[in-house]
Coordinates of N, CA and C in Angstrom, one line a residue:
M747 N 88.7 52.3 2.3 CA 87.9 52.8 1.3 C 86.8 51.8 0.8
L748 N 85.6 52.2 0.7 CA 84.5 51.4 0.3 C 84.6 51.1 -1.2
V749 N 84.4 49.9 -1.6 CA 84.4 49.5 -3.0 C 83.0 49.2 -3.5
D750 N 82.7 49.8 -4.6 CA 81.4 49.6 -5.2 C 81.5 48.4 -6.2
P751 N 80.8 47.3 -5.9 CA 81.0 46.1 -6.7 C 80.3 46.3 -8.1
L752 N 79.4 47.3 -8.2 CA 78.8 47.5 -9.5 C 79.4 48.6 -10.3
A753 N 80.5 49.2 -9.8 CA 81.2 50.3 -10.5 C 81.6 50.0 -11.9
P754 N 82.0 48.7 -12.2 CA 82.4 48.5 -13.6 C 81.2 48.7 -14.6
L755 N 80.0 48.5 -14.1 CA 78.8 48.7 -15.0 C 78.7 50.1 -15.5
L756 N 79.2 51.0 -14.7 CA 79.1 52.5 -15.1 C 80.0 52.8 -16.3
E757 N 80.9 51.9 -16.6 CA 81.8 52.1 -17.8 C 81.1 51.7 -19.1
L758 N 80.0 51.0 -19.0 CA 79.3 50.6 -20.2 C 78.7 51.9 -20.9
A759 N 78.7 51.9 -22.2 CA 78.4 53.1 -22.9 C 77.0 53.6 -22.6
D760 N 76.9 54.9 -22.3 CA 75.7 55.6 -22.0 C 75.0 55.3 -20.7
V761 N 75.5 54.4 -19.9 CA 74.8 54.0 -18.7 C 74.9 55.0 -17.6
A762 N 76.1 55.6 -17.3 CA 76.2 56.6 -16.3 C 75.3 57.8 -16.6
P763 N 75.3 58.4 -17.8 CA 74.4 59.5 -18.1 C 73.0 59.2 -18.0
A764 N 72.6 57.9 -18.4 CA 71.2 57.5 -18.3 C 70.8 57.4 -16.8
L765 N 71.6 56.9 -15.9 CA 71.3 56.9 -14.5 C 71.2 58.3 -13.9
A766 N 72.0 59.2 -14.4 CA 71.9 60.6 -13.9 C 70.6 61.2 -14.3
E767 N 70.3 61.0 -15.6 CA 69.0 61.6 -16.1 C 67.8 61.0 -15.4
A768 N 67.8 59.7 -15.1 CA 66.7 59.1 -14.4 C 66.6 59.7 -13.0
R769 N 67.7 59.9 -12.3 CA 67.7 60.4 -11.0 C 67.2 61.9 -11.0
D770 N 67.5 62.6 -12.0 CA 67.0 64.0 -12.1 C 65.5 64.0 -12.3
H771 N 65.0 63.1 -13.1 CA 63.5 63.1 -13.2 C 62.8 62.7 -11.9
V772 N 63.4 61.8 -11.2 CA 62.8 61.4 -9.9 C 62.9 62.6 -8.9
D773 N 64.0 63.2 -8.8 CA 64.1 64.4 -7.9 C 63.1 65.4 -8.3
A774 N 62.9 65.7 -9.6 CA 61.9 66.7 -10.0 C 60.5 66.3 -9.6
A775 N 60.2 65.0 -9.8 CA 58.9 64.5 -9.5 C 58.6 64.6 -8.0
M776 N 59.6 64.4 -7.2 CA 59.4 64.5 -5.7 C 59.2 65.9 -5.2
R777 N 59.3 66.9 -6.1 CA 59.0 68.2 -5.7 C 57.6 68.7 -6.0
H778 N 56.8 67.7 -6.5 CA 55.5 68.1 -6.9 C 54.7 68.6 -5.7
R779 N 53.9 69.7 -5.9 CA 53.3 70.3 -4.8 C 52.1 69.4 -4.2
A780 N 51.6 68.4 -5.0 CA 50.6 67.6 -4.4 C 51.1 66.7 -3.3
L781 N 52.4 66.5 -3.2 CA 53.0 65.7 -2.2 C 53.1 66.4 -0.8
R782 N 52.9 67.7 -0.8 CA 53.0 68.4 0.4 C 51.7 68.2 1.3
R783 N 50.6 68.1 0.7 CA 49.3 68.0 1.5 C 48.5 66.7 1.1
H784 N 48.9 66.1 0.0 CA 48.1 65.0 -0.4 C 48.9 63.8 -0.8
G785 N 50.0 63.7 -0.1 CA 51.0 62.6 -0.4 C 50.4 61.2 -0.2
G786 N 49.5 61.0 0.7 CA 48.9 59.7 0.9 C 48.0 59.3 -0.2
Q787 N 47.3 60.3 -0.8 CA 46.5 60.0 -2.0 C 47.3 59.6 -3.2
V788 N 48.4 60.4 -3.3 CA 49.3 60.1 -4.5 C 49.9 58.7 -4.3
A789 N 50.4 58.4 -3.1 CA 51.0 57.1 -2.8 C 50.0 55.9 -3.1
A790 N 48.8 56.1 -2.7 CA 47.8 55.1 -2.9 C 47.5 54.8 -4.4
E791 N 47.4 55.9 -5.1 CA 47.2 55.8 -6.6 C 48.4 55.2 -7.3
A792 N 49.6 55.6 -6.9 CA 50.8 55.0 -7.5 C 50.9 53.5 -7.2
G793 N 50.5 53.1 -6.0 CA 50.6 51.7 -5.6 C 49.6 50.9 -6.4
L794 N 48.4 51.4 -6.5 CA 47.3 50.7 -7.3 C 47.8 50.5 -8.8
R795 N 48.3 51.6 -9.4 CA 48.7 51.5 -10.8 C 49.9 50.6 -10.9
A796 N 50.8 50.6 -10.0 CA 52.0 49.7 -10.0 C 51.5 48.3 -10.0
A797 N 50.6 48.0 -9.1 CA 50.1 46.6 -9.0 C 49.4 46.1 -10.2
V798 N 48.6 46.9 -10.8 CA 47.9 46.6 -12.0 C 48.9 46.4 -13.2
A799 N 49.9 47.2 -13.2 CA 50.9 47.1 -14.3 C 51.7 45.8 -14.1
S800 N 52.1 45.5 -12.8 CA 52.9 44.3 -12.6 C 52.1 43.1 -13.0
A801 N 50.8 43.0 -12.6 CA 50.0 41.9 -13.0 C 49.9 41.8 -14.5
A802 N 49.8 42.9 -15.2 CA 49.7 42.9 -16.7 C 50.9 42.3 -17.3
L803 N 52.1 42.6 -16.7 CA 53.4 42.1 -17.2 C 53.5 40.6 -17.0
E804 N 52.6 40.1 -16.2 CA 52.6 38.6 -16.0 C 51.5 38.0 -16.9
G805 N 50.9 38.8 -17.8 CA 49.9 38.3 -18.7 C 48.5 38.4 -18.1
H806 N 48.3 39.2 -17.1 CA 46.9 39.3 -16.4 C 46.6 40.8 -16.4
A807 N 46.2 41.3 -17.6 CA 45.9 42.7 -17.8 C 44.4 43.0 -17.6
Y808 N 44.2 44.1 -16.8 CA 42.9 44.6 -16.5 C 42.9 46.1 -16.5
D809 N 41.8 46.7 -16.8 CA 41.7 48.2 -16.7 C 41.8 48.6 -15.2
V810 N 42.6 49.6 -15.0 CA 42.8 50.0 -13.6 C 41.5 50.4 -12.9
E811 N 40.5 50.9 -13.6 CA 39.3 51.3 -13.0 C 38.5 50.1 -12.5
E812 N 38.6 49.0 -13.3 CA 37.9 47.8 -12.8 C 38.5 47.3 -11.5
V813 N 39.8 47.3 -11.5 CA 40.5 46.9 -10.3 C 40.2 47.8 -9.1
R814 N 40.2 49.1 -9.4 CA 39.8 50.1 -8.3 C 38.4 49.8 -7.8
G815 N 37.5 49.4 -8.7 CA 36.1 49.2 -8.3 C 35.9 47.9 -7.5
G816 N 36.9 47.0 -7.5 CA 36.9 45.8 -6.7 C 36.2 44.6 -7.4
T817 N 36.0 44.7 -8.7 CA 35.3 43.7 -9.5 C 36.3 42.6 -10.0
V818 N 37.6 42.8 -9.9 CA 38.5 41.9 -10.5 C 39.0 40.9 -9.4
T819 N 38.7 39.7 -9.6 CA 39.1 38.7 -8.6 C 40.3 37.8 -9.0
D820 N 40.9 38.1 -10.2 CA 42.0 37.3 -10.7 C 43.1 37.2 -9.6
P821 N 43.5 36.0 -9.2 CA 44.4 35.8 -8.1 C 45.8 36.5 -8.3
V822 N 46.2 36.6 -9.6 CA 47.5 37.3 -9.8 C 47.4 38.8 -9.6
V823 N 46.3 39.4 -10.0 CA 46.0 40.8 -9.7 C 45.9 41.0 -8.1
Q824 N 45.2 40.1 -7.5 CA 45.0 40.2 -6.0 C 46.4 40.1 -5.3
G825 N 47.2 39.2 -5.8 CA 48.5 39.0 -5.3 C 49.4 40.3 -5.5
A826 N 49.3 40.9 -6.7 CA 50.1 42.1 -6.9 C 49.6 43.2 -6.0
L827 N 48.3 43.3 -5.7 CA 47.8 44.3 -4.8 C 48.3 44.0 -3.4
R828 N 48.3 42.8 -3.0 CA 48.9 42.5 -1.6 C 50.4 42.9 -1.5
V829 N 51.1 42.6 -2.6 CA 52.5 42.9 -2.6 C 52.7 44.5 -2.5
A830 N 51.9 45.2 -3.2 CA 52.0 46.7 -3.2 C 51.7 47.2 -1.8
E831 N 50.7 46.6 -1.2 CA 50.3 47.0 0.2 C 51.3 46.6 1.2
G832 N 52.0 45.5 1.0 CA 53.0 45.0 2.0 C 54.4 45.5 1.9
L833 N 54.7 46.3 0.8 CA 56.1 46.7 0.7 C 56.6 47.5 1.8
G834 N 55.8 48.4 2.3 CA 56.2 49.3 3.4 C 56.7 48.6 4.6
G835 N 56.1 47.5 5.0 CA 56.5 46.7 6.1 C 57.8 45.9 5.9
L836 N 58.3 45.8 4.7 CA 59.5 45.0 4.4 C 60.7 45.8 4.1
V837 N 60.6 47.1 4.1 CA 61.7 48.0 3.7 C 62.9 47.8 4.6
D838 N 62.7 47.9 5.9 CA 63.9 47.8 6.8 C 64.5 46.4 6.8
L839 N 63.6 45.4 6.6 CA 64.1 44.0 6.6 C 64.9 43.6 5.4
W840 N 64.6 44.3 4.3 CA 65.2 43.9 3.0 C 66.7 43.8 3.0
P841 N 67.5 44.8 3.5 CA 68.9 44.6 3.5 C 69.4 43.7 4.5
R842 N 68.7 43.4 5.5 CA 69.1 42.5 6.6 C 68.8 41.1 6.3
A843 N 67.8 40.8 5.7 CA 67.4 39.4 5.4 C 66.7 39.3 4.0
P844 N 67.5 39.5 3.0 CA 66.9 39.5 1.6 C 66.1 38.2 1.2
R845 N 66.7 37.1 1.6 CA 66.0 35.8 1.2 C 64.7 35.7 1.9
Q846 N 64.6 36.1 3.2 CA 63.4 36.1 3.9 C 62.3 37.0 3.3
V847 N 62.8 38.1 2.8 CA 61.9 39.1 2.2 C 61.4 38.5 0.9
L848 N 62.3 37.9 0.1 CA 61.8 37.4 -1.2 C 60.8 36.3 -1.0
A849 N 61.0 35.5 0.0 CA 60.0 34.4 0.4 C 58.7 35.0 0.7
K850 N 58.7 36.1 1.5 CA 57.5 36.8 1.9 C 56.8 37.4 0.7
L851 N 57.5 38.0 -0.1 CA 56.9 38.6 -1.3 C 56.2 37.5 -2.2
H852 N 56.9 36.4 -2.3 CA 56.3 35.3 -3.1 C 55.0 34.8 -2.4
M853 N 55.0 34.7 -1.1 CA 53.8 34.3 -0.4 C 52.6 35.3 -0.6
L854 N 53.0 36.5 -0.7 CA 51.9 37.5 -0.9 C 51.5 37.5 -2.4
A855 N 52.4 37.3 -3.3 CA 52.1 37.4 -4.7 C 51.4 36.1 -5.2
A856 N 51.8 35.0 -4.7 CA 51.3 33.7 -5.3 C 50.3 33.0 -4.6
R857 N 49.8 33.5 -3.5 CA 48.7 32.9 -2.8 C 47.5 32.7 -3.7
G858 N 46.9 31.5 -3.8 CA 45.8 31.2 -4.7 C 46.2 31.0 -6.1
V859 N 47.5 31.0 -6.4 CA 48.0 30.8 -7.7 C 48.8 29.5 -7.8
V860 N 49.6 29.2 -6.7 CA 50.4 28.0 -6.7 C 50.0 27.2 -5.4
P861 N 50.2 25.9 -5.3 CA 49.9 25.2 -4.1 C 50.5 25.8 -2.8
A862 N 49.9 25.7 -1.7 CA 50.3 26.3 -0.5 C 51.7 25.9 -0.1
D863 N 52.0 24.6 -0.4 CA 53.4 24.1 0.0 C 54.5 24.8 -0.8
D864 N 54.2 25.4 -1.9 CA 55.2 26.0 -2.8 C 55.4 27.5 -2.4
L865 N 54.6 28.0 -1.6 CA 54.7 29.5 -1.3 C 56.0 29.7 -0.5
G866 N 56.8 30.7 -1.0 CA 58.0 31.1 -0.4 C 59.2 30.1 -0.6
R867 N 59.0 29.1 -1.4 CA 60.0 28.1 -1.6 C 60.7 28.3 -3.0
L868 N 62.0 28.3 -3.0 CA 62.8 28.4 -4.2 C 62.6 27.1 -5.1
T869 N 62.5 27.3 -6.3 CA 62.4 26.2 -7.3 C 63.8 26.0 -7.9
G870 N 64.7 26.8 -7.7 CA 66.1 26.7 -8.3 C 66.9 28.0 -8.1
G871 N 68.1 27.9 -8.6 CA 69.0 29.1 -8.5 C 69.4 29.5 -7.2
A872 N 69.5 28.6 -6.2 CA 69.8 29.0 -4.8 C 71.2 29.7 -4.7
D873 N 72.2 29.2 -5.4 CA 73.5 29.8 -5.3 C 73.5 31.2 -5.8
R874 N 72.8 31.5 -6.9 CA 72.8 32.8 -7.4 C 71.9 33.7 -6.6
I875 N 70.9 33.2 -6.0 CA 70.1 34.0 -5.0 C 70.9 34.3 -3.8
D876 N 71.8 33.4 -3.4 CA 72.7 33.7 -2.3 C 73.6 34.9 -2.6
A877 N 74.1 34.9 -3.9 CA 75.0 35.9 -4.3 C 74.3 37.3 -4.4
L878 N 73.0 37.2 -4.9 CA 72.2 38.4 -4.9 C 71.9 39.0 -3.5
A879 N 71.6 38.1 -2.6 CA 71.3 38.5 -1.2 C 72.6 39.1 -0.6
G880 N 73.8 38.6 -0.9 CA 75.0 39.1 -0.4 C 75.2 40.5 -1.0
L881 N 74.9 40.7 -2.2 CA 75.0 42.1 -2.8 C 74.1 43.1 -2.1
V882 N 72.9 42.7 -1.9 CA 71.9 43.6 -1.2 C 72.4 43.8 0.3
S883 N 72.8 42.8 1.0 CA 73.1 42.9 2.4 C 74.4 43.7 2.6
N884 N 75.4 43.5 1.7 CA 76.7 44.1 1.9 C 76.8 45.5 1.3
D885 N 75.7 45.9 0.6 CA 75.8 47.3 0.0 C 76.0 48.3 1.1
Q886 N 77.0 49.2 0.9 CA 77.3 50.2 1.9 C 76.9 51.6 1.4
G887 N 76.0 51.6 0.5 CA 75.5 52.9 0.0 C 76.4 53.5 -1.1
T888 N 77.3 52.7 -1.6 CA 78.2 53.2 -2.6 C 77.6 53.0 -4.0
S889 N 76.8 52.1 -4.2 CA 76.2 51.9 -5.6 C 75.0 52.8 -5.8
S890 N 74.8 53.2 -7.0 CA 73.6 54.0 -7.4 C 72.4 53.2 -7.0
P891 N 71.4 53.8 -6.3 CA 70.2 53.0 -6.0 C 69.5 52.4 -7.3
I892 N 69.5 53.2 -8.3 CA 68.8 52.8 -9.6 C 69.6 51.6 -10.2
L893 N 70.9 51.7 -10.2 CA 71.7 50.6 -10.7 C 71.5 49.3 -9.9
L894 N 71.5 49.4 -8.6 CA 71.4 48.3 -7.7 C 70.0 47.7 -7.9
A895 N 69.0 48.5 -8.0 CA 67.6 48.0 -8.2 C 67.5 47.3 -9.6
A896 N 68.2 47.8 -10.6 CA 68.1 47.2 -11.9 C 68.7 45.8 -11.9
I897 N 69.8 45.7 -11.1 CA 70.5 44.3 -11.1 C 69.6 43.4 -10.3
V898 N 69.1 43.8 -9.2 CA 68.2 43.0 -8.4 C 67.0 42.5 -9.3
H899 N 66.4 43.4 -10.0 CA 65.3 43.1 -10.8 C 65.7 42.0 -11.9
A900 N 66.8 42.3 -12.6 CA 67.2 41.5 -13.7 C 67.6 40.1 -13.3
E901 N 68.3 40.0 -12.2 CA 68.7 38.7 -11.7 C 67.5 37.9 -11.3
L902 N 66.5 38.4 -10.7 CA 65.3 37.7 -10.3 C 64.4 37.3 -11.6
L903 N 64.4 38.2 -12.6 CA 63.7 37.9 -13.8 C 64.4 36.7 -14.5
T904 N 65.8 36.7 -14.5 CA 66.5 35.7 -15.2 C 66.4 34.4 -14.5
L905 N 66.4 34.4 -13.2 CA 66.3 33.1 -12.4 C 64.9 32.6 -12.3
R906 N 63.9 33.5 -12.2 CA 62.5 33.1 -11.9 C 62.6 32.0 -10.9
P907 N 63.0 32.3 -9.7 CA 63.3 31.3 -8.7 C 62.1 30.7 -7.9
F908 N 60.9 31.3 -8.2 CA 59.7 30.9 -7.5 C 58.7 30.4 -8.5
A909 N 57.8 29.5 -8.1 CA 56.7 29.1 -9.0 C 55.7 30.2 -9.1
G910 N 55.0 30.2 -10.3 CA 53.9 31.2 -10.5 C 54.4 32.6 -10.8
P911 N 53.8 33.7 -10.3 CA 54.1 35.0 -10.7 C 55.4 35.6 -10.2
S912 N 56.5 34.9 -10.6 CA 57.8 35.3 -10.1 C 58.2 36.7 -10.5
G913 N 57.7 37.2 -11.6 CA 58.0 38.5 -12.1 C 57.5 39.6 -11.1
V914 N 56.3 39.3 -10.5 CA 55.8 40.3 -9.5 C 56.8 40.4 -8.4
V915 N 57.4 39.3 -8.0 CA 58.4 39.4 -6.9 C 59.6 40.2 -7.3
A916 N 60.1 40.0 -8.6 CA 61.2 40.7 -9.1 C 61.0 42.2 -9.1
R917 N 59.9 42.6 -9.6 CA 59.6 44.0 -9.6 C 59.4 44.6 -8.2
A918 N 58.8 43.9 -7.3 CA 58.7 44.4 -6.0 C 60.0 44.5 -5.3
A919 N 60.9 43.5 -5.5 CA 62.2 43.6 -4.8 C 63.0 44.8 -5.3
A920 N 62.9 45.1 -6.6 CA 63.5 46.3 -7.2 C 63.0 47.6 -6.5
R921 N 61.6 47.6 -6.4 CA 61.0 48.8 -5.7 C 61.5 48.9 -4.3
L922 N 61.6 47.8 -3.6 CA 62.1 47.8 -2.2 C 63.5 48.4 -2.2
T923 N 64.3 48.1 -3.2 CA 65.7 48.6 -3.2 C 65.7 50.1 -3.4
L924 N 64.8 50.6 -4.3 CA 64.8 52.1 -4.5 C 64.3 52.8 -3.2
I925 N 63.3 52.2 -2.5 CA 62.8 52.8 -1.3 C 63.8 52.7 -0.2
N926 N 64.4 51.6 0.1 CA 65.4 51.4 1.2 C 66.6 52.3 1.0
R927 N 67.0 52.4 -0.3 CA 68.2 53.2 -0.6 C 68.0 54.7 -0.6
G928 N 66.7 55.1 -0.3 CA 66.4 56.5 -0.2 C 66.1 57.3 -1.5
L929 N 66.1 56.6 -2.6 CA 65.8 57.3 -3.8 C 64.3 57.7 -3.8
D930 N 63.5 56.8 -3.3 CA 62.0 56.9 -3.3 C 61.5 56.5 -2.0
P931 N 61.8 57.2 -0.9 CA 61.5 56.7 0.4 C 60.0 56.5 0.7
R932 N 59.1 57.2 -0.1 CA 57.7 57.0 0.2 C 57.1 56.0 -0.8
G933 N 57.9 55.4 -1.6 CA 57.3 54.4 -2.5 C 56.4 54.9 -3.6
L934 N 56.8 56.1 -4.2 CA 55.9 56.7 -5.1 C 56.2 56.5 -6.6
I935 N 57.4 56.0 -6.8 CA 57.9 55.8 -8.2 C 57.5 54.4 -8.7
A936 N 56.4 54.3 -9.4 CA 55.8 53.0 -9.9 C 56.6 52.6 -11.2
V937 N 57.7 52.0 -11.0 CA 58.6 51.7 -12.2 C 57.8 50.6 -13.1
E938 N 56.9 49.9 -12.5 CA 56.2 48.9 -13.3 C 55.4 49.6 -14.4
L939 N 55.0 50.8 -14.2 CA 54.3 51.5 -15.3 C 55.3 51.8 -16.5
G940 N 56.5 52.1 -16.1 CA 57.5 52.3 -17.2 C 57.8 51.0 -17.9
H941 N 57.9 49.9 -17.2 CA 58.1 48.6 -17.9 C 57.0 48.3 -18.8
L942 N 55.7 48.5 -18.3 CA 54.6 48.2 -19.1 C 54.5 49.0 -20.4
A943 N 54.8 50.3 -20.2 CA 54.7 51.2 -21.4 C 55.7 50.9 -22.5
R944 N 56.8 50.2 -22.0 CA 57.8 49.7 -23.0 C 58.0 48.2 -22.9
E945 N 56.8 47.5 -22.9 CA 56.9 46.1 -22.7 C 57.7 45.3 -23.6
P946 N 57.7 45.5 -24.9 CA 58.6 44.8 -25.8 C 60.1 45.0 -25.5
E947 N 60.4 46.2 -25.1 CA 61.8 46.5 -24.7 C 62.1 45.8 -23.4
Y948 N 61.1 45.8 -22.5 CA 61.3 45.2 -21.2 C 61.6 43.7 -21.4
V949 N 60.9 43.0 -22.2 CA 61.1 41.6 -22.5 C 62.4 41.3 -23.2
G950 N 62.6 42.1 -24.2 CA 63.9 41.9 -25.0 C 65.1 42.2 -24.2
S951 N 65.1 43.3 -23.4 CA 66.3 43.7 -22.7 C 66.6 42.7 -21.5
S952 N 65.5 42.2 -20.9 CA 65.7 41.2 -19.8 C 66.3 39.9 -20.4
G953 N 65.8 39.6 -21.6 CA 66.4 38.4 -22.2 C 67.9 38.6 -22.6
A954 N 68.2 39.9 -23.0 CA 69.6 40.2 -23.4 C 70.4 40.1 -22.1
Y955 N 69.9 40.6 -21.0 CA 70.7 40.6 -19.8 C 71.1 39.1 -19.4
A956 N 70.1 38.2 -19.6 CA 70.3 36.8 -19.3 C 71.5 36.2 -20.0
T957 N 71.9 36.8 -21.2 CA 73.0 36.2 -21.9 C 74.3 36.5 -21.2
G958 N 74.3 37.5 -20.3 CA 75.5 37.8 -19.5 C 76.6 38.6 -20.3
T959 N 76.3 39.0 -21.5 CA 77.2 39.8 -22.3 C 77.2 41.2 -21.9
P960 N 78.3 42.0 -22.1 CA 78.3 43.4 -21.8 C 77.1 44.2 -22.5
D961 N 76.9 43.8 -23.8 CA 75.9 44.5 -24.6 C 74.5 44.1 -24.0
G962 N 74.3 42.9 -23.6 CA 73.1 42.5 -23.0 C 72.8 43.2 -21.7
V963 N 73.8 43.3 -20.8 CA 73.6 44.1 -19.6 C 73.4 45.5 -19.8
R964 N 74.1 46.1 -20.8 CA 73.9 47.5 -21.1 C 72.4 47.7 -21.6
S965 N 72.0 46.8 -22.5 CA 70.6 46.9 -23.0 C 69.6 47.0 -21.8
W966 N 69.8 46.1 -20.9 CA 68.8 46.1 -19.7 C 68.9 47.4 -18.9
L967 N 70.2 47.8 -18.6 CA 70.3 49.0 -17.8 C 69.7 50.3 -18.5
R968 N 69.9 50.3 -19.8 CA 69.3 51.5 -20.5 C 67.8 51.4 -20.4
H969 N 67.2 50.2 -20.6 CA 65.8 50.0 -20.4 C 65.3 50.4 -19.0
Y970 N 66.0 50.0 -18.0 CA 65.6 50.2 -16.6 C 65.6 51.7 -16.3
T971 N 66.6 52.4 -16.8 CA 66.7 53.9 -16.5 C 65.5 54.6 -17.3
N972 N 65.2 54.1 -18.5 CA 64.1 54.6 -19.2 C 62.8 54.4 -18.5
A973 N 62.6 53.2 -17.8 CA 61.4 52.9 -17.1 C 61.3 53.8 -15.9
V974 N 62.4 54.0 -15.2 CA 62.4 54.9 -14.0 C 62.0 56.3 -14.4
T975 N 62.6 56.8 -15.5 CA 62.3 58.1 -16.0 C 60.8 58.2 -16.3
A976 N 60.2 57.2 -17.0 CA 58.8 57.2 -17.3 C 58.0 57.2 -16.1
A977 N 58.4 56.4 -15.1 CA 57.6 56.3 -13.8 C 57.6 57.7 -13.1
A978 N 58.8 58.3 -13.1 CA 58.8 59.7 -12.5 C 57.9 60.6 -13.1
D979 N 57.9 60.6 -14.5 CA 57.0 61.5 -15.2 C 55.5 61.1 -14.9
E980 N 55.2 59.8 -14.7 CA 53.9 59.4 -14.4 C 53.5 59.9 -13.0
L981 N 54.4 60.0 -12.1 CA 54.1 60.5 -10.8 C 53.7 61.9 -10.9
T982 N 54.3 62.7 -11.7 CA 53.8 64.1 -12.0 C 52.4 64.1 -12.5
T983 N 52.1 63.2 -13.4 CA 50.7 63.1 -13.9 C 49.7 62.7 -12.8
I984 N 50.1 61.8 -11.9 CA 49.3 61.4 -10.8 C 49.0 62.6 -9.9
G985 N 50.1 63.3 -9.6 CA 50.0 64.4 -8.7 C 49.1 65.5 -9.3
D986 N 49.2 65.7 -10.6 CA 48.3 66.7 -11.2 C 46.8 66.3 -11.1
G987 N 46.6 65.0 -11.3 CA 45.3 64.4 -11.2 C 44.7 64.6 -9.8
V988 N 45.5 64.3 -8.8 CA 45.0 64.5 -7.4 C 44.7 65.9 -7.1
L989 N 45.5 66.8 -7.5 CA 45.2 68.3 -7.3 C 44.0 68.7 -8.0
A990 N 43.7 68.2 -9.2 CA 42.5 68.5 -9.9 C 41.3 68.0 -9.3
A991 N 41.4 67.0 -8.5 CA 40.2 66.3 -7.9 C 39.9 66.9 -6.5
V992 N 40.8 67.7 -5.9 CA 40.5 68.2 -4.6 C 39.9 69.6 -4.6

């Protein structure tokens, strides 16, 4: 019998229902009719908005239209855009070599922000990164994709194991988890938008998670499910916009 190492987290108050509700919102968004014929446009728009939001969460906020127009040269924004573009090529490698993927994500995110010698190099937390890599590699499909992504994200936020925009790496690794585990195979759920929309909660709940208490972990998991729900609803908005433009 396969054992889910994250199963105890489902016993925390309100977590299991929140995961189910987020999953329902994602499933509903994936049925949007824009995805039948214009999925590429929807994916491109979701990726752009995710990158802009991720950079904003690192303190580098710009209007999405400015970024779309190519006038923003901020290296953190450019790194977030590279990460968004590169996710698809890392999906299959993520469960097989998580540490390698994290290093690659950092190289994409931090180029031009940190010295070249620091790209892809851990600044600390190696033991805990090894444990996280083991969790990702050994997952047998028993854990909820959203729950696993939430833990990946929170661990990397807590550790900040790379110099520079480490949060961009954390958010990308969580997205990779959702994609690889089949919840969002086309990479359409821009969870970064949900985090940005609830930024004070994002910051507070990630800090609560870092305490390691059950209430702190629960706070983060409730935030993460809220962010996924918001991102799924945003996908519907993006789809509506694409259909209106064609």
